[in-house]
JSON list of C-alpha atoms in Angstrom, two decimals:
[
{"chain": "A", "resi": 37, "resn": "ASN", "atom": "CA", "xyz": [248.70, 56.82, 132.14]},
{"chain": "A", "resi": 38, "resn": "LEU", "atom": "CA", "xyz": [245.52, 55.28, 132.97]},
{"chain": "A", "resi": 39, "resn": "ALA", "atom": "CA", "xyz": [244.63, 51.57, 133.49]},
{"chain": "A", "resi": 40, "resn": "GLY", "atom": "CA", "xyz": [241.31, 49.79, 133.66]},
{"chain": "A", "resi": 41, "resn": "SER", "atom": "CA", "xyz": [240.61, 46.83, 136.02]},
{"chain": "A", "resi": 42, "resn": "ASP", "atom": "CA", "xyz": [240.57, 43.08, 134.55]},
{"chain": "A", "resi": 43, "resn": "ASN", "atom": "CA", "xyz": [237.16, 41.50, 133.88]},
{"chain": "A", "resi": 44, "resn": "SER", "atom": "CA", "xyz": [235.04, 44.61, 134.15]},
{"chain": "A", "resi": 45, "resn": "GLN", "atom": "CA", "xyz": [233.65, 47.42, 132.25]},
{"chain": "A", "resi": 46, "resn": "ASP", "atom": "CA", "xyz": [235.91, 50.22, 131.88]},
{"chain": "A", "resi": 47, "resn": "GLY", "atom": "CA", "xyz": [235.00, 53.52, 130.31]},
{"chain": "A", "resi": 48, "resn": "PHE", "atom": "CA", "xyz": [237.16, 56.49, 129.83]},
{"chain": "A", "resi": 49, "resn": "VAL", "atom": "CA", "xyz": [235.53, 59.70, 129.13]},
{"chain": "A", "resi": 50, "resn": "PHE", "atom": "CA", "xyz": [237.32, 62.70, 128.12]},
{"chain": "A", "resi": 51, "resn": "LEU", "atom": "CA", "xyz": [235.70, 66.20, 128.98]},
{"chain": "A", "resi": 52, "resn": "ALA", "atom": "CA", "xyz": [236.10, 68.98, 126.91]},
{"chain": "A", "resi": 53, "resn": "GLY", "atom": "CA", "xyz": [239.12, 70.36, 129.02]},
{"chain": "A", "resi": 54, "resn": "GLY", "atom": "CA", "xyz": [240.41, 67.06, 129.92]},
{"chain": "A", "resi": 55, "resn": "SER", "atom": "CA", "xyz": [243.58, 65.44, 128.37]},
{"chain": "A", "resi": 56, "resn": "ILE", "atom": "CA", "xyz": [246.10, 62.48, 129.32]},
{"chain": "A", "resi": 57, "resn": "SER", "atom": "CA", "xyz": [249.91, 62.94, 128.31]},
{"chain": "A", "resi": 58, "resn": "GLY", "atom": "CA", "xyz": [250.26, 58.82, 128.65]},
{"chain": "A", "resi": 59, "resn": "THR", "atom": "CA", "xyz": [248.08, 56.02, 127.38]},
{"chain": "A", "resi": 60, "resn": "VAL", "atom": "CA", "xyz": [244.41, 55.10, 128.52]},
{"chain": "A", "resi": 61, "resn": "THR", "atom": "CA", "xyz": [244.44, 51.14, 128.87]},
{"chain": "A", "resi": 62, "resn": "GLY", "atom": "CA", "xyz": [241.47, 48.94, 129.08]},
{"chain": "A", "resi": 63, "resn": "GLY", "atom": "CA", "xyz": [241.86, 46.11, 131.43]},
{"chain": "A", "resi": 64, "resn": "ASN", "atom": "CA", "xyz": [241.91, 42.28, 130.51]},
{"chain": "A", "resi": 65, "resn": "GLY", "atom": "CA", "xyz": [238.34, 40.99, 129.79]},
{"chain": "A", "resi": 66, "resn": "GLY", "atom": "CA", "xyz": [235.26, 43.16, 129.96]},
{"chain": "A", "resi": 67, "resn": "PRO", "atom": "CA", "xyz": [234.17, 45.59, 127.23]},
{"chain": "A", "resi": 68, "resn": "ASP", "atom": "CA", "xyz": [236.25, 48.83, 127.67]},
{"chain": "A", "resi": 69, "resn": "SER", "atom": "CA", "xyz": [235.47, 51.90, 125.74]},
{"chain": "A", "resi": 70, "resn": "LEU", "atom": "CA", "xyz": [236.15, 55.67, 125.02]},
{"chain": "A", "resi": 71, "resn": "VAL", "atom": "CA", "xyz": [234.13, 58.58, 124.83]},
{"chain": "A", "resi": 72, "resn": "VAL", "atom": "CA", "xyz": [235.06, 62.26, 124.02]},
{"chain": "A", "resi": 73, "resn": "GLU", "atom": "CA", "xyz": [233.01, 65.53, 124.48]},
{"chain": "A", "resi": 74, "resn": "ASP", "atom": "CA", "xyz": [232.42, 67.78, 121.73]},
{"chain": "A", "resi": 75, "resn": "PRO", "atom": "CA", "xyz": [233.81, 71.39, 123.02]},
{"chain": "A", "resi": 76, "resn": "ALA", "atom": "CA", "xyz": [231.29, 73.01, 120.79]},
{"chain": "A", "resi": 77, "resn": "GLU", "atom": "CA", "xyz": [228.65, 72.18, 123.23]},
{"chain": "A", "resi": 78, "resn": "GLU", "atom": "CA", "xyz": [228.19, 70.54, 126.51]},
{"chain": "A", "resi": 79, "resn": "GLY", "atom": "CA", "xyz": [227.73, 67.07, 125.21]},
{"chain": "A", "resi": 80, "resn": "PRO", "atom": "CA", "xyz": [227.04, 64.97, 123.50]},
{"chain": "A", "resi": 81, "resn": "PHE", "atom": "CA", "xyz": [229.87, 62.45, 123.79]},
{"chain": "A", "resi": 82, "resn": "THR", "atom": "CA", "xyz": [231.37, 61.03, 120.60]},
{"chain": "A", "resi": 83, "resn": "MET", "atom": "CA", "xyz": [231.87, 57.39, 120.76]},
{"chain": "A", "resi": 84, "resn": "ILE", "atom": "CA", "xyz": [235.15, 56.12, 119.86]},
{"chain": "A", "resi": 85, "resn": "ASN", "atom": "CA", "xyz": [235.85, 53.14, 117.35]},
{"chain": "A", "resi": 86, "resn": "PRO", "atom": "CA", "xyz": [239.39, 51.82, 117.90]},
{"chain": "A", "resi": 87, "resn": "ALA", "atom": "CA", "xyz": [241.16, 50.60, 114.99]},
{"chain": "A", "resi": 88, "resn": "SER", "atom": "CA", "xyz": [242.03, 47.61, 116.81]},
{"chain": "A", "resi": 89, "resn": "SER", "atom": "CA", "xyz": [242.15, 46.13, 120.38]},
{"chain": "A", "resi": 90, "resn": "GLY", "atom": "CA", "xyz": [246.05, 46.86, 120.53]},
{"chain": "A", "resi": 91, "resn": "THR", "atom": "CA", "xyz": [247.65, 50.18, 120.95]},
{"chain": "A", "resi": 92, "resn": "GLY", "atom": "CA", "xyz": [246.65, 53.32, 118.69]},
{"chain": "A", "resi": 93, "resn": "THR", "atom": "CA", "xyz": [246.43, 56.87, 118.65]},
{"chain": "A", "resi": 94, "resn": "LEU", "atom": "CA", "xyz": [243.85, 59.20, 117.27]},
{"chain": "A", "resi": 95, "resn": "THR", "atom": "CA", "xyz": [243.28, 63.09, 117.15]},
{"chain": "A", "resi": 96, "resn": "LEU", "atom": "CA", "xyz": [239.97, 64.33, 117.94]},
{"chain": "A", "resi": 97, "resn": "TYR", "atom": "CA", "xyz": [238.71, 67.94, 118.91]},
{"chain": "A", "resi": 98, "resn": "GLY", "atom": "CA", "xyz": [242.17, 69.49, 119.05]},
{"chain": "A", "resi": 99, "resn": "LYS", "atom": "CA", "xyz": [243.48, 66.55, 121.58]},
{"chain": "A", "resi": 100, "resn": "THR", "atom": "CA", "xyz": [245.42, 63.55, 120.94]},
{"chain": "A", "resi": 101, "resn": "ILE", "atom": "CA", "xyz": [244.65, 60.37, 122.81]},
{"chain": "A", "resi": 102, "resn": "THR", "atom": "CA", "xyz": [246.91, 57.18, 123.03]},
{"chain": "A", "resi": 103, "resn": "TYR", "atom": "CA", "xyz": [244.96, 54.07, 123.96]},
{"chain": "A", "resi": 104, "resn": "ALA", "atom": "CA", "xyz": [245.26, 50.27, 124.27]},
{"chain": "A", "resi": 105, "resn": "GLY", "atom": "CA", "xyz": [242.93, 47.35, 124.98]},
{"chain": "A", "resi": 106, "resn": "LEU", "atom": "CA", "xyz": [239.84, 48.68, 123.88]},
{"chain": "A", "resi": 107, "resn": "GLU", "atom": "CA", "xyz": [237.19, 46.72, 122.14]},
{"chain": "A", "resi": 108, "resn": "PRO", "atom": "CA", "xyz": [235.94, 47.83, 118.64]},
{"chain": "A", "resi": 109, "resn": "ILE", "atom": "CA", "xyz": [232.06, 48.66, 118.69]},
{"chain": "A", "resi": 110, "resn": "VAL", "atom": "CA", "xyz": [231.64, 46.23, 116.30]},
{"chain": "A", "resi": 111, "resn": "ASP", "atom": "CA", "xyz": [233.80, 42.97, 117.13]},
{"chain": "A", "resi": 112, "resn": "THR", "atom": "CA", "xyz": [233.89, 40.43, 114.55]},
{"chain": "A", "resi": 113, "resn": "SER", "atom": "CA", "xyz": [237.04, 38.54, 115.82]},
{"chain": "A", "resi": 114, "resn": "SER", "atom": "CA", "xyz": [235.02, 35.60, 116.54]},
{"chain": "A", "resi": 115, "resn": "ALA", "atom": "CA", "xyz": [234.00, 33.15, 113.77]},
{"chain": "A", "resi": 116, "resn": "GLY", "atom": "CA", "xyz": [230.21, 33.13, 113.08]},
{"chain": "A", "resi": 117, "resn": "ALA", "atom": "CA", "xyz": [229.69, 35.84, 115.84]},
{"chain": "A", "resi": 118, "resn": "VAL", "atom": "CA", "xyz": [229.40, 39.76, 116.08]},
{"chain": "A", "resi": 119, "resn": "VAL", "atom": "CA", "xyz": [229.35, 41.70, 119.34]},
{"chain": "A", "resi": 120, "resn": "ILE", "atom": "CA", "xyz": [228.30, 45.16, 119.61]},
{"chain": "A", "resi": 121, "resn": "HIS", "atom": "CA", "xyz": [229.81, 47.13, 122.25]},
{"chain": "A", "resi": 122, "resn": "GLY", "atom": "CA", "xyz": [228.02, 50.31, 123.98]},
{"chain": "A", "resi": 123, "resn": "SER", "atom": "CA", "xyz": [229.82, 52.87, 125.90]},
{"chain": "A", "resi": 124, "resn": "VAL", "atom": "CA", "xyz": [229.39, 54.09, 129.60]},
{"chain": "A", "resi": 125, "resn": "TYR", "atom": "CA", "xyz": [227.55, 57.10, 128.24]},
{"chain": "A", "resi": 126, "resn": "ASP", "atom": "CA", "xyz": [223.86, 57.17, 127.05]},
{"chain": "A", "resi": 127, "resn": "ASP", "atom": "CA", "xyz": [223.88, 55.31, 123.76]},
{"chain": "A", "resi": 128, "resn": "ALA", "atom": "CA", "xyz": [221.03, 55.51, 121.40]},
{"chain": "A", "resi": 129, "resn": "LEU", "atom": "CA", "xyz": [221.12, 53.03, 118.69]},
{"chain": "A", "resi": 130, "resn": "VAL", "atom": "CA", "xyz": [219.24, 51.50, 116.01]},
{"chain": "A", "resi": 131, "resn": "LEU", "atom": "CA", "xyz": [220.05, 47.78, 114.61]},
{"chain": "A", "resi": 132, "resn": "GLU", "atom": "CA", "xyz": [218.68, 47.79, 110.96]},
{"chain": "A", "resi": 133, "resn": "ASP", "atom": "CA", "xyz": [219.40, 46.34, 107.44]},
{"chain": "A", "resi": 134, "resn": "LYS", "atom": "CA", "xyz": [222.37, 48.34, 105.74]},
{"chain": "A", "resi": 135, "resn": "ASP", "atom": "CA", "xyz": [221.09, 48.18, 102.16]},
{"chain": "A", "resi": 136, "resn": "PRO", "atom": "CA", "xyz": [217.52, 47.10, 101.39]},
{"chain": "A", "resi": 137, "resn": "SER", "atom": "CA", "xyz": [218.71, 47.04, 97.66]},
{"chain": "A", "resi": 138, "resn": "ALA", "atom": "CA", "xyz": [221.74, 44.35, 98.46]},
{"chain": "A", "resi": 139, "resn": "LEU", "atom": "CA", "xyz": [221.48, 41.19, 100.68]},
{"chain": "A", "resi": 140, "resn": "GLY", "atom": "CA", "xyz": [223.83, 40.19, 103.45]},
{"chain": "A", "resi": 141, "resn": "GLU", "atom": "CA", "xyz": [224.87, 43.28, 105.50]},
{"chain": "A", "resi": 142, "resn": "MET", "atom": "CA", "xyz": [223.23, 44.69, 108.74]},
{"chain": "A", "resi": 143, "resn": "GLN", "atom": "CA", "xyz": [224.58, 48.22, 110.45]},
{"chain": "A", "resi": 144, "resn": "ILE", "atom": "CA", "xyz": [224.05, 49.81, 113.72]},
{"chain": "A", "resi": 145, "resn": "ARG", "atom": "CA", "xyz": [223.20, 53.53, 113.46]},
{"chain": "A", "resi": 146, "resn": "ASN", "atom": "CA", "xyz": [223.85, 56.16, 116.42]},
{"chain": "A", "resi": 147, "resn": "THR", "atom": "CA", "xyz": [221.19, 58.53, 116.72]},
{"chain": "A", "resi": 148, "resn": "SER", "atom": "CA", "xyz": [222.55, 60.67, 119.70]},
{"chain": "A", "resi": 149, "resn": "ASP", "atom": "CA", "xyz": [226.00, 61.36, 117.95]},
{"chain": "A", "resi": 150, "resn": "ASP", "atom": "CA", "xyz": [228.44, 60.30, 115.63]},
{"chain": "A", "resi": 151, "resn": "PHE", "atom": "CA", "xyz": [230.91, 57.55, 115.81]},
{"chain": "A", "resi": 152, "resn": "PHE", "atom": "CA", "xyz": [234.34, 58.59, 115.44]},
{"chain": "A", "resi": 153, "resn": "ASP", "atom": "CA", "xyz": [236.36, 55.87, 113.50]},
{"chain": "A", "resi": 154, "resn": "ALA", "atom": "CA", "xyz": [239.80, 55.69, 114.30]},
{"chain": "A", "resi": 155, "resn": "ALA", "atom": "CA", "xyz": [241.10, 53.64, 111.67]},
{"chain": "A", "resi": 156, "resn": "THR", "atom": "CA", "xyz": [239.97, 56.34, 108.91]},
{"chain": "A", "resi": 157, "resn": "GLY", "atom": "CA", "xyz": [240.06, 59.40, 111.05]},
{"chain": "A", "resi": 158, "resn": "SER", "atom": "CA", "xyz": [236.44, 60.23, 110.19]},
{"chain": "A", "resi": 159, "resn": "PHE", "atom": "CA", "xyz": [233.09, 60.86, 111.78]},
{"chain": "A", "resi": 160, "resn": "VAL", "atom": "CA", "xyz": [230.41, 58.14, 110.57]},
{"chain": "A", "resi": 161, "resn": "SER", "atom": "CA", "xyz": [226.93, 57.55, 111.86]},
{"chain": "A", "resi": 162, "resn": "THR", "atom": "CA", "xyz": [226.89, 54.10, 111.01]},
{"chain": "A", "resi": 163, "resn": "LEU", "atom": "CA", "xyz": [228.83, 50.97, 111.19]},
{"chain": "A", "resi": 164, "resn": "SER", "atom": "CA", "xyz": [228.10, 47.65, 109.19]},
{"chain": "A", "resi": 165, "resn": "PHE", "atom": "CA", "xyz": [228.74, 44.02, 109.37]},
{"chain": "A", "resi": 166, "resn": "ALA", "atom": "CA", "xyz": [228.22, 40.87, 107.51]},
{"chain": "A", "resi": 167, "resn": "ASN", "atom": "CA", "xyz": [225.21, 38.91, 108.95]},
{"chain": "A", "resi": 168, "resn": "PRO", "atom": "CA", "xyz": [226.59, 36.52, 111.42]},
{"chain": "A", "resi": 169, "resn": "ALA", "atom": "CA", "xyz": [226.42, 32.87, 110.96]},
{"chain": "A", "resi": 170, "resn": "SER", "atom": "CA", "xyz": [225.38, 32.00, 114.75]},
{"chain": "A", "resi": 171, "resn": "THR", "atom": "CA", "xyz": [225.04, 34.89, 117.11]},
{"chain": "A", "resi": 172, "resn": "LEU", "atom": "CA", "xyz": [224.85, 38.55, 117.61]},
{"chain": "A", "resi": 173, "resn": "GLY", "atom": "CA", "xyz": [225.49, 40.10, 120.97]},
{"chain": "A", "resi": 174, "resn": "ILE", "atom": "CA", "xyz": [224.47, 43.63, 122.26]},
{"chain": "A", "resi": 175, "resn": "LEU", "atom": "CA", "xyz": [226.39, 44.83, 125.12]},
{"chain": "A", "resi": 176, "resn": "LEU", "atom": "CA", "xyz": [225.44, 48.16, 126.11]},
{"chain": "A", "resi": 177, "resn": "GLY", "atom": "CA", "xyz": [226.68, 48.73, 129.43]},
{"chain": "A", "resi": 178, "resn": "TRP", "atom": "CA", "xyz": [226.37, 51.47, 131.75]},
{"chain": "A", "resi": 179, "resn": "GLY", "atom": "CA", "xyz": [224.21, 54.50, 130.81]},
{"chain": "A", "resi": 180, "resn": "GLU", "atom": "CA", "xyz": [220.67, 54.95, 129.95]},
{"chain": "A", "resi": 181, "resn": "ASP", "atom": "CA", "xyz": [220.78, 53.20, 126.71]},
{"chain": "A", "resi": 182, "resn": "SER", "atom": "CA", "xyz": [218.00, 52.37, 123.89]},
{"chain": "A", "resi": 183, "resn": "LEU", "atom": "CA", "xyz": [218.31, 50.03, 121.25]},
{"chain": "A", "resi": 184, "resn": "THR", "atom": "CA", "xyz": [215.66, 50.27, 118.46]},
{"chain": "A", "resi": 185, "resn": "LEU", "atom": "CA", "xyz": [215.17, 47.38, 115.87]},
{"chain": "A", "resi": 186, "resn": "GLY", "atom": "CA", "xyz": [214.53, 48.44, 112.40]},
{"chain": "A", "resi": 187, "resn": "ALA", "atom": "CA", "xyz": [213.99, 46.40, 109.45]},
{"chain": "A", "resi": 188, "resn": "PHE", "atom": "CA", "xyz": [216.34, 43.48, 109.14]},
{"chain": "A", "resi": 189, "resn": "ASP", "atom": "CA", "xyz": [218.48, 42.16, 106.08]},
{"chain": "A", "resi": 190, "resn": "PRO", "atom": "CA", "xyz": [216.27, 39.24, 104.62]},
{"chain": "A", "resi": 191, "resn": "GLY", "atom": "CA", "xyz": [218.96, 36.72, 105.27]},
{"chain": "A", "resi": 192, "resn": "PHE", "atom": "CA", "xyz": [219.71, 37.69, 108.96]},
{"chain": "A", "resi": 193, "resn": "SER", "atom": "CA", "xyz": [219.08, 34.73, 110.91]},
{"chain": "A", "resi": 194, "resn": "ALA", "atom": "CA", "xyz": [221.37, 34.81, 114.04]},
{"chain": "A", "resi": 195, "resn": "ALA", "atom": "CA", "xyz": [220.20, 34.53, 117.42]},
{"chain": "A", "resi": 196, "resn": "ILE", "atom": "CA", "xyz": [220.46, 37.98, 119.41]},
{"chain": "A", "resi": 197, "resn": "THR", "atom": "CA", "xyz": [221.43, 38.24, 123.00]},
{"chain": "A", "resi": 198, "resn": "TYR", "atom": "CA", "xyz": [220.95, 41.76, 124.29]},
{"chain": "A", "resi": 199, "resn": "GLU", "atom": "CA", "xyz": [222.49, 43.00, 127.94]},
{"chain": "A", "resi": 200, "resn": "GLY", "atom": "CA", "xyz": [221.33, 46.35, 129.14]},
{"chain": "A", "resi": 201, "resn": "GLY", "atom": "CA", "xyz": [223.84, 46.55, 131.66]},
{"chain": "A", "resi": 202, "resn": "GLY", "atom": "CA", "xyz": [223.48, 49.49, 134.40]},
{"chain": "A", "resi": 203, "resn": "GLY", "atom": "CA", "xyz": [221.08, 52.34, 134.04]},
{"chain": "A", "resi": 204, "resn": "LEU", "atom": "CA", "xyz": [217.56, 52.36, 132.70]},
{"chain": "A", "resi": 205, "resn": "ASP", "atom": "CA", "xyz": [217.68, 50.96, 129.23]},
{"chain": "A", "resi": 206, "resn": "THR", "atom": "CA", "xyz": [214.95, 50.67, 126.53]},
{"chain": "A", "resi": 207, "resn": "VAL", "atom": "CA", "xyz": [214.47, 48.22, 123.79]},
{"chain": "A", "resi": 208, "resn": "ALA", "atom": "CA", "xyz": [212.02, 49.26, 120.94]},
{"chain": "A", "resi": 209, "resn": "GLY", "atom": "CA", "xyz": [210.59, 46.57, 118.66]},
{"chain": "A", "resi": 210, "resn": "ALA", "atom": "CA", "xyz": [210.34, 46.98, 115.09]},
{"chain": "A", "resi": 211, "resn": "ASP", "atom": "CA", "xyz": [207.31, 48.40, 113.50]},
{"chain": "A", "resi": 212, "resn": "GLU", "atom": "CA", "xyz": [205.71, 44.97, 112.92]},
{"chain": "A", "resi": 213, "resn": "THR", "atom": "CA", "xyz": [203.75, 42.58, 114.87]},
{"chain": "A", "resi": 214, "resn": "ASN", "atom": "CA", "xyz": [206.02, 41.82, 117.89]},
{"chain": "A", "resi": 215, "resn": "ARG", "atom": "CA", "xyz": [205.78, 39.11, 120.56]},
{"chain": "A", "resi": 216, "resn": "TRP", "atom": "CA", "xyz": [207.10, 39.83, 123.99]},
{"chain": "A", "resi": 217, "resn": "SER", "atom": "CA", "xyz": [207.53, 37.24, 126.49]},
{"chain": "A", "resi": 218, "resn": "ILE", "atom": "CA", "xyz": [208.61, 38.50, 130.09]},
{"chain": "A", "resi": 219, "resn": "THR", "atom": "CA", "xyz": [210.29, 35.58, 131.80]},
{"chain": "A", "resi": 220, "resn": "GLY", "atom": "CA", "xyz": [211.99, 37.36, 134.86]},
{"chain": "A", "resi": 221, "resn": "VAL", "atom": "CA", "xyz": [212.82, 40.82, 136.10]},
{"chain": "A", "resi": 222, "resn": "ASN", "atom": "CA", "xyz": [213.60, 42.78, 133.01]},
{"chain": "A", "resi": 223, "resn": "THR", "atom": "CA", "xyz": [214.52, 39.74, 131.24]},
{"chain": "A", "resi": 224, "resn": "GLY", "atom": "CA", "xyz": [212.45, 37.86, 128.35]},
{"chain": "A", "resi": 225, "resn": "THR", "atom": "CA", "xyz": [212.60, 37.18, 124.85]},
{"chain": "A", "resi": 226, "resn": "LEU", "atom": "CA", "xyz": [211.31, 39.02, 121.43]},
{"chain": "A", "resi": 227, "resn": "ASN", "atom": "CA", "xyz": [209.87, 37.29, 118.58]},
{"chain": "A", "resi": 228, "resn": "THR", "atom": "CA", "xyz": [211.97, 34.07, 119.77]},
{"chain": "A", "resi": 229, "resn": "MET", "atom": "CA", "xyz": [215.03, 35.80, 117.99]},
{"chain": "A", "resi": 230, "resn": "MET", "atom": "CA", "xyz": [216.13, 38.03, 120.55]},
{"chain": "A", "resi": 231, "resn": "THR", "atom": "CA", "xyz": [216.88, 37.35, 124.27]},
{"chain": "A", "resi": 232, "resn": "PHE", "atom": "CA", "xyz": [217.02, 40.41, 126.56]},
{"chain": "A", "resi": 233, "resn": "ASN", "atom": "CA", "xyz": [218.35, 41.09, 130.11]},
{"chain": "A", "resi": 234, "resn": "SER", "atom": "CA", "xyz": [218.57, 44.34, 131.94]},
{"chain": "A", "resi": 235, "resn": "ALA", "atom": "CA", "xyz": [216.09, 46.29, 129.77]},
{"chain": "A", "resi": 236, "resn": "GLU", "atom": "CA", "xyz": [213.85, 48.15, 132.10]},
{"chain": "A", "resi": 237, "resn": "ASN", "atom": "CA", "xyz": [211.54, 49.58, 129.28]},
{"chain": "A", "resi": 238, "resn": "LEU", "atom": "CA", "xyz": [209.84, 47.72, 126.51]},
{"chain": "A", "resi": 239, "resn": "THR", "atom": "CA", "xyz": [208.30, 49.81, 123.76]},
{"chain": "A", "resi": 240, "resn": "GLY", "atom": "CA", "xyz": [206.26, 48.19, 120.80]},
{"chain": "A", "resi": 241, "resn": "GLY", "atom": "CA", "xyz": [206.58, 49.13, 117.06]},
{"chain": "A", "resi": 242, "resn": "SER", "atom": "CA", "xyz": [203.70, 50.50, 114.92]},
{"chain": "A", "resi": 243, "resn": "GLY", "atom": "CA", "xyz": [202.82, 47.18, 113.37]}
]
């Protein structure tokens, strides 16, 4: 058994030849995640979307993993709020409208590899969520992460808080006119809607 520490980010990384006969458990508090290496090639790592924060079991790439206390990638457990959790690896994510022909939903898209959804036992490239009423938090954790903003759902109006965590992280603006305000070290706002922290690189869109 492996158990993470409380009030910190614990990331469990399963390399191609690795296995655990017991349970991997995230500590209380803090975002905890699980990634598994694709044995067909050296990397990339597949991000696991647990069925819940309780105990679960998944089978991926020929290995069975029992887990507990891991946060879902898209956490909708708090009323009016959504939190997107990254992993301890290098995440490349896009935040965008789920369907331009329908209103009310956004999605996070993984451009570095697929997500593995434990609830359905399937690979998916996107995870969707209804527009939150108040806030959207993006906590990407360790790794050299990137977040690219696409076109948003017209009904989206929540305040966005971005936390890059450790590593050299990048925020890329949407292809529109953007106003970046740098208020501190790797800290600032984008278009008054997003507040960012620990974003070492900023990239403008083509607008």
